[in-house]
């Protein structure tokens, strides 16, 4: 079972994984990672790709998301995977509509008899937008509290029961950058950024790489690494690994 | 080759706290030198934390099966839920630690760690559901 998240885990082909994993390891071995990107940049599909990778190796994954949002824009399948693939039975969807529900899950993590290998949270910004709070301070406080409960629950699973549960979350940011980066970066030592042309551009290629805000904490070679994806109507396909 | 960065103040504070905890386990008390070092590093929050510990305002609750623990620290405005290293529900944590990064920890977090190291806080074992309820009620 993997104890940390890295860029190599977002590709399927072993040769591509080897190429990325041959890079100098980032200084931080972290079980928590944040995926940043603008709206409709393929973040959910990338999270799902990651979940599928873990599920293929026999690990259970909890995928937390807003059901309405998922129905509107379901994730693309990993390239070559059919809808009947056995690994999908190990991906458990937990529908949450706002940060209050995410916080409740974090508060109850220690009650799980068999925690999953990874918890994936799709779009913190969307959950925040759905959370009715009076002002910015209240919204910031709720983001901090929800992530604190989640992180503390996972830390204590590791310390008390020796279980390493990975946490991978995504957050939607504008072209200027993520609005809540100062809130989020304290929980996620590793941040990856998705960039690429708008959704209407035919044959668009997405790039997944270490986020600018995180590049100083990783070796230069790892900071330059990137994975290029294409998105067809149904599939997410790794085109190229830049080293 | 890995990137070499200067340690953050949080990392330095954690290192000092670990040394302090080890010393307390071996010697049973703090030395003046350690107190001075922590005061220099953490400033007024360290002084305030000492007051909180002296006034016995820290309580620790631990789940009987999961061993998940939380701290409750009494403050001016009520009782705060505190995770010693990562979070406190007080306003000072939000403004000083999260927003402005002026301090690595608030006084309640420091008091919780210190009280536990000095055995100055009662540790109560409760059902795991009670731990969840504490968190949900805060």
Coordinates of C-alpha atoms in Angstrom, one line a residue:
Chain A
X1 CA 0.0 0.0 0.0
X2 CA 1.4 3.4 -1.0
X3 CA 2.0 5.8 1.9
X4 CA 2.4 9.0 -0.1
X5 CA 0.9 10.7 -3.2
X6 CA 3.1 11.6 -6.1
X7 CA 2.7 12.7 -9.7
X8 CA 3.6 9.2 -11.0
X9 CA 0.4 7.8 -9.5
X10 CA -1.7 9.8 -12.0
X11 CA -0.5 7.7 -15.0
X12 CA -1.4 4.2 -15.9
X13 CA 1.4 2.8 -18.0
X14 CA 4.2 1.3 -16.0
X15 CA 6.8 2.8 -18.3
X16 CA 5.5 6.3 -17.7
X17 CA 5.3 5.7 -14.0
X18 CA 8.9 4.5 -14.0
X19 CA 9.9 7.7 -15.9
X20 CA 8.3 10.0 -13.3
X21 CA 9.3 7.9 -10.3
X22 CA 12.9 8.0 -11.5
X23 CA 13.0 11.8 -10.8
X24 CA 14.5 12.9 -7.5
X25 CA 11.9 12.4 -4.9
X26 CA 10.3 15.5 -3.5
X27 CA 11.5 16.5 -0.2
X28 CA 8.2 15.8 1.5
X29 CA 6.7 12.4 1.7
X30 CA 3.2 13.3 2.2
X31 CA -0.1 11.4 2.3
X32 CA -2.0 14.6 1.4
X33 CA -2.2 16.3 -1.9
X34 CA -4.3 19.1 -3.4
X35 CA -5.3 19.3 -7.1
X36 CA -5.9 22.8 -8.3
X37 CA -7.4 23.9 -11.6
X38 CA -10.0 26.1 -13.2
X39 CA -13.6 25.0 -13.8
X40 CA -14.1 22.1 -16.2
X41 CA -10.3 21.4 -16.5
X42 CA -10.7 17.7 -15.8
X43 CA -10.0 17.7 -12.1
X44 CA -12.8 15.2 -11.3
X45 CA -11.6 12.9 -14.1
X46 CA -8.0 13.0 -12.7
X47 CA -9.3 12.3 -9.2
X48 CA -11.2 9.4 -10.6
X49 CA -8.1 8.2 -12.6
X50 CA -6.2 8.2 -9.3
X51 CA -9.0 6.3 -7.5
X52 CA -9.1 3.8 -10.3
X53 CA -5.3 3.3 -10.1
X54 CA -5.6 2.5 -6.4
X55 CA -8.7 0.3 -6.9
X56 CA -6.8 -1.7 -9.6
X57 CA -4.2 -2.6 -7.0
X58 CA -6.9 -4.0 -4.7
X59 CA -7.3 -0.9 -2.4
X60 CA -10.6 0.6 -1.2
X61 CA -11.2 4.2 -2.0
X62 CA -13.9 6.6 -0.7
X63 CA -14.8 9.3 -3.3
X64 CA -16.6 12.2 -1.7
X65 CA -18.4 14.6 -4.0
X66 CA -21.7 16.5 -4.6
X67 CA -24.0 14.1 -6.3
X68 CA -25.7 16.8 -8.3
X69 CA -22.4 18.1 -9.6
X70 CA -21.3 14.6 -10.5
X71 CA -24.5 13.9 -12.4
X72 CA -24.0 17.1 -14.4
X73 CA -20.4 16.4 -15.2
X74 CA -19.5 12.7 -14.6
X75 CA -15.8 11.9 -14.7
X76 CA -14.2 10.4 -17.8
X77 CA -13.2 6.8 -17.6
X78 CA -9.5 6.0 -17.6
X79 CA -8.4 5.0 -21.1
X80 CA -9.1 1.4 -21.9
X81 CA -11.3 0.8 -18.8
X82 CA -14.9 -0.4 -19.4
X83 CA -17.8 0.5 -17.1
X84 CA -17.9 -3.1 -15.9
X85 CA -14.3 -3.1 -14.7
X86 CA -14.1 -5.0 -11.4
X87 CA -11.9 -2.3 -9.8
X88 CA -14.9 0.1 -9.8
X89 CA -16.5 -2.0 -7.0
X90 CA -13.7 -0.8 -4.8
X91 CA -14.5 2.9 -5.3
X92 CA -17.2 3.9 -2.8
X93 CA -19.0 7.1 -3.5
X94 CA -20.0 9.2 -0.5
X95 CA -22.2 12.1 -1.4
X96 CA -21.7 15.3 0.5
X97 CA -23.3 18.6 -0.4
X98 CA -21.4 21.1 1.8
X99 CA -18.5 21.6 4.2
X100 CA -20.7 20.8 7.2
X101 CA -21.1 17.2 5.9
X102 CA -17.4 17.0 5.2
X103 CA -16.6 18.1 8.7
X104 CA -19.0 15.5 10.1
X105 CA -17.1 12.8 8.2
X106 CA -13.8 14.0 9.6
X107 CA -15.3 14.0 13.1
X108 CA -16.3 10.4 12.8
X109 CA -13.3 9.0 11.0
X110 CA -12.0 7.2 14.0
X111 CA -15.3 5.2 14.2
X112 CA -14.5 3.4 10.9
X113 CA -13.7 -0.3 11.5
X114 CA -12.0 -0.6 8.2
X115 CA -10.8 2.8 6.9
X116 CA -10.2 3.0 3.1
X117 CA -6.7 3.3 1.6
X118 CA -7.6 6.8 0.3
X119 CA -10.2 9.5 0.7
X120 CA -10.8 11.7 -2.3
X121 CA -12.7 15.0 -1.9
X122 CA -13.9 16.5 -5.1
X123 CA -13.9 20.3 -5.3
X124 CA -13.6 22.0 -1.9
X125 CA -14.6 25.3 -3.5
X126 CA -17.9 23.9 -4.7
X127 CA -18.7 22.5 -1.2
X128 CA -17.8 25.8 0.3
X129 CA -20.1 27.6 -2.2
X130 CA -22.9 25.3 -1.1
X131 CA -22.3 26.0 2.6
X132 CA -24.5 28.8 3.8
X133 CA -22.4 31.1 6.0
X134 CA -22.8 34.8 6.7
X135 CA -19.4 36.3 5.9
X136 CA -15.9 35.5 4.7
X137 CA -14.6 34.9 8.2
X138 CA -17.3 32.3 8.8
X139 CA -16.5 30.6 5.4
X140 CA -12.8 30.6 6.1
X141 CA -13.4 29.2 9.5
X142 CA -15.5 26.4 8.2
X143 CA -12.9 25.5 5.5
X144 CA -10.3 25.3 8.2
X145 CA -12.4 23.3 10.6
X146 CA -13.5 20.8 8.0
X147 CA -10.0 20.1 6.8
X148 CA -8.6 20.1 10.3
X149 CA -11.1 17.4 11.4
X150 CA -10.3 15.4 8.4
X151 CA -6.6 15.7 8.7
X152 CA -6.6 15.1 12.4
X153 CA -8.7 12.0 12.0
X154 CA -6.3 10.6 9.4
X155 CA -3.2 11.5 11.4
X156 CA -4.6 9.7 14.4
X157 CA -5.5 6.6 12.4
X158 CA -1.9 6.5 11.4
X159 CA -0.5 7.2 14.9
X160 CA -2.9 4.9 16.8
X161 CA -3.6 2.1 14.4
X162 CA -0.7 2.3 11.9
X163 CA -3.0 2.9 9.0
X164 CA -1.8 5.3 6.3
X165 CA -4.9 6.8 4.6
X166 CA -4.2 9.1 1.7
X167 CA -6.1 12.3 1.2
X168 CA -6.5 13.8 -2.2
X169 CA -8.7 16.8 -2.7
X170 CA -9.4 19.2 -5.5
X171 CA -10.2 22.9 -5.5
X172 CA -11.4 25.1 -8.3
X173 CA -9.4 28.3 -8.9
X174 CA -9.9 31.2 -11.2
X175 CA -7.3 32.4 -13.7
X176 CA -5.8 34.6 -11.1
X177 CA -5.2 31.6 -8.9
X178 CA -6.9 29.8 -6.0
X179 CA -8.7 32.2 -3.7
X180 CA -8.3 30.2 -0.6
X181 CA -4.7 29.0 -1.1
X182 CA -3.6 30.4 2.2
X183 CA -6.2 28.2 3.9
X184 CA -5.6 25.1 1.9
X185 CA -1.8 25.0 1.6
X186 CA -1.3 24.4 5.4
X187 CA -3.1 21.0 5.0
X188 CA -1.6 19.9 1.7
X189 CA 2.2 19.9 1.4
X190 CA 2.0 18.7 -2.2
X191 CA -0.1 20.7 -4.7
X192 CA -0.6 19.8 -8.3
X193 CA -2.0 22.1 -10.9
X194 CA -4.1 21.4 -14.0
X195 CA -3.7 23.8 -16.9
X196 CA -5.0 23.7 -20.4
X197 CA -7.3 25.3 -23.0
X198 CA -11.0 25.9 -22.3
X199 CA -13.4 22.9 -22.7
X200 CA -14.7 24.0 -26.1
X201 CA -11.3 23.6 -27.8
X202 CA -11.2 20.4 -29.8
X203 CA -8.6 17.8 -28.8
X204 CA -7.5 19.9 -25.9
X205 CA -4.4 18.7 -24.0
X206 CA -4.4 19.2 -20.2
X207 CA -1.2 19.4 -18.3
X208 CA -0.8 18.2 -14.7
X209 CA 2.3 19.4 -12.9
X210 CA 3.5 20.6 -9.5
X211 CA 1.7 23.9 -8.6
X212 CA 3.7 27.1 -8.7
X213 CA 3.1 27.7 -5.0
X214 CA 4.7 24.3 -4.3
X215 CA 7.7 24.4 -6.7
X216 CA 10.1 25.8 -4.1
X217 CA 9.7 22.8 -1.9
X218 CA 10.5 20.1 -4.5
X219 CA 13.7 19.5 -6.5
X220 CA 14.0 21.4 -9.8
X221 CA 13.7 18.2 -11.9
X222 CA 10.5 17.2 -10.1
X223 CA 9.2 20.7 -10.5
X224 CA 9.6 20.5 -14.3
X225 CA 7.9 17.2 -14.6
X226 CA 4.4 17.2 -16.1
X227 CA 1.9 14.8 -17.4
X228 CA -0.1 15.7 -20.6
X229 CA -3.6 14.3 -21.0
X230 CA -6.2 14.4 -23.7
X231 CA -9.9 14.1 -23.1
X232 CA -12.1 12.4 -25.6
X233 CA -15.8 12.0 -25.3
X234 CA -15.5 9.2 -22.9
X235 CA -11.9 8.7 -21.9
X236 CA -9.0 10.4 -20.2
X237 CA -5.8 9.4 -21.9
X238 CA -2.2 10.0 -20.9
X239 CA -0.4 11.4 -24.0
X240 CA 3.0 12.3 -22.9
X241 CA 5.2 12.6 -19.8
X242 CA 7.5 15.7 -19.7
X243 CA 10.6 15.3 -17.7
Chain B
X1 CA 19.5 16.1 -5.1
X2 CA 16.7 17.3 -2.9
X3 CA 15.8 20.9 -2.3
X4 CA 17.2 22.3 0.9
X5 CA 15.0 24.8 2.6
X6 CA 15.5 26.6 5.8
X7 CA 13.3 25.1 8.5
X8 CA 10.1 27.0 9.3
X9 CA 9.4 28.4 12.7
X10 CA 6.8 25.7 13.1
X11 CA 9.4 23.0 12.5
X12 CA 11.8 24.7 14.9
X13 CA 9.0 25.0 17.5
X14 CA 8.1 21.3 17.1
X15 CA 11.7 20.3 17.5
X16 CA 12.1 22.3 20.7
X17 CA 8.9 20.9 22.0
X18 CA 10.1 17.3 21.4
X19 CA 13.3 18.1 23.3
X20 CA 11.3 19.7 26.1
X21 CA 8.9 16.7 26.3
X22 CA 11.8 14.3 26.5
X23 CA 13.5 16.4 29.2
X24 CA 10.2 16.5 31.2
X25 CA 9.9 12.7 30.9
X26 CA 13.4 12.2 32.2
X27 CA 13.7 15.0 34.7
X28 CA 10.1 15.8 35.6
X29 CA 10.3 19.5 35.2
X30 CA 11.4 22.4 32.9
X31 CA 14.6 24.2 33.2
X32 CA 14.9 28.0 33.1
X33 CA 17.0 27.7 30.0
X34 CA 14.2 25.8 28.2
X35 CA 11.6 28.2 29.4
X36 CA 13.7 31.1 28.0
X37 CA 14.2 29.3 24.7
X38 CA 10.5 28.7 24.2
X39 CA 9.7 32.3 25.3
X40 CA 12.1 33.7 22.7
X41 CA 10.8 31.4 20.0
X42 CA 7.1 31.7 20.7
X43 CA 6.7 35.1 22.3
X44 CA 3.7 36.2 24.3
X45 CA 1.7 33.0 23.3
X46 CA 4.1 31.0 25.4
X47 CA 3.6 33.2 28.4
X48 CA -0.1 33.0 28.0
X49 CA 0.1 29.3 27.6
X50 CA 1.9 29.0 31.0
X51 CA -0.9 30.9 32.6
X52 CA -3.5 28.6 31.0
X53 CA -1.7 25.5 32.3
X54 CA -1.2 27.0 35.8
X55 CA -4.9 27.7 36.0
X56 CA -5.7 24.0 35.1
X57 CA -7.8 25.0 32.2
X58 CA -6.8 22.1 29.9
X59 CA -8.6 18.8 29.7
X60 CA -7.8 15.8 27.4
X61 CA -10.3 13.3 26.2
X62 CA -9.3 10.0 24.5
X63 CA -11.5 7.5 22.7
X64 CA -11.5 4.1 24.4
X65 CA -11.0 2.0 21.3
X66 CA -9.7 4.4 18.7
X67 CA -7.4 6.3 21.1
X68 CA -8.2 9.5 19.1
X69 CA -7.7 12.3 21.5
X70 CA -8.8 15.9 21.6
X71 CA -8.2 18.8 24.1
X72 CA -10.8 21.1 25.5
X73 CA -9.3 24.4 26.8
X74 CA -11.3 26.9 28.8
X75 CA -10.9 30.4 27.6
X76 CA -12.5 33.8 28.0
X77 CA -15.3 33.2 25.5
X78 CA -16.0 29.6 26.3
X79 CA -14.4 26.2 25.8
X80 CA -12.3 25.6 22.7
X81 CA -11.6 22.4 20.9
X82 CA -7.9 22.0 20.3
X83 CA -5.8 19.7 18.3
X84 CA -2.4 20.3 19.7
X85 CA -0.4 20.7 16.5
X86 CA -2.9 21.6 13.8
X87 CA -6.0 23.4 15.0
X88 CA -7.9 25.4 17.6
X89 CA -11.4 26.7 17.5
X90 CA -10.5 30.1 19.0
X91 CA -10.4 33.3 17.1
X92 CA -6.7 33.9 17.7
X93 CA -5.8 30.7 15.9
X94 CA -7.8 31.9 12.9
X95 CA -6.3 35.4 12.8
X96 CA -2.8 34.9 14.0
X97 CA -2.0 31.4 12.8
X98 CA -4.1 30.9 9.7
X99 CA -4.6 34.3 8.2
X100 CA -1.5 36.3 9.2
X101 CA 1.0 33.4 10.0
X102 CA 2.2 35.6 12.9
X103 CA 2.5 32.6 15.2
X104 CA 2.9 28.9 14.6
X105 CA 0.5 28.0 17.4
X106 CA -2.1 29.8 19.6
X107 CA -1.8 29.8 23.4
X108 CA -4.4 27.0 23.7
X109 CA -2.5 24.7 21.5
X110 CA 0.7 25.4 23.4
X111 CA -1.0 25.0 26.7
X112 CA -2.5 21.6 25.6
X113 CA 0.9 20.2 24.6
X114 CA 2.6 21.6 27.7
X115 CA -0.1 20.4 30.1
X116 CA 0.0 16.9 28.6
X117 CA 3.8 16.8 28.9
X118 CA 3.7 18.0 32.4
X119 CA 0.8 15.8 33.3
X120 CA -1.1 18.9 34.4
X121 CA -4.3 18.0 32.6
X122 CA -6.8 15.2 33.4
X123 CA -7.0 12.6 30.7
X124 CA -10.4 11.1 30.5
X125 CA -11.2 7.9 28.5
X126 CA -14.6 8.2 26.8
X127 CA -16.5 6.2 24.3
X128 CA -15.4 6.9 20.7
X129 CA -18.9 8.2 19.9
X130 CA -18.3 10.8 22.6
X131 CA -15.2 12.1 20.8
X132 CA -17.2 12.5 17.6
X133 CA -20.0 14.3 19.6
X134 CA -17.4 16.7 21.1
X135 CA -16.3 17.6 17.6
X136 CA -19.7 17.9 16.2
X137 CA -21.0 20.1 19.1
X138 CA -18.1 22.6 18.9

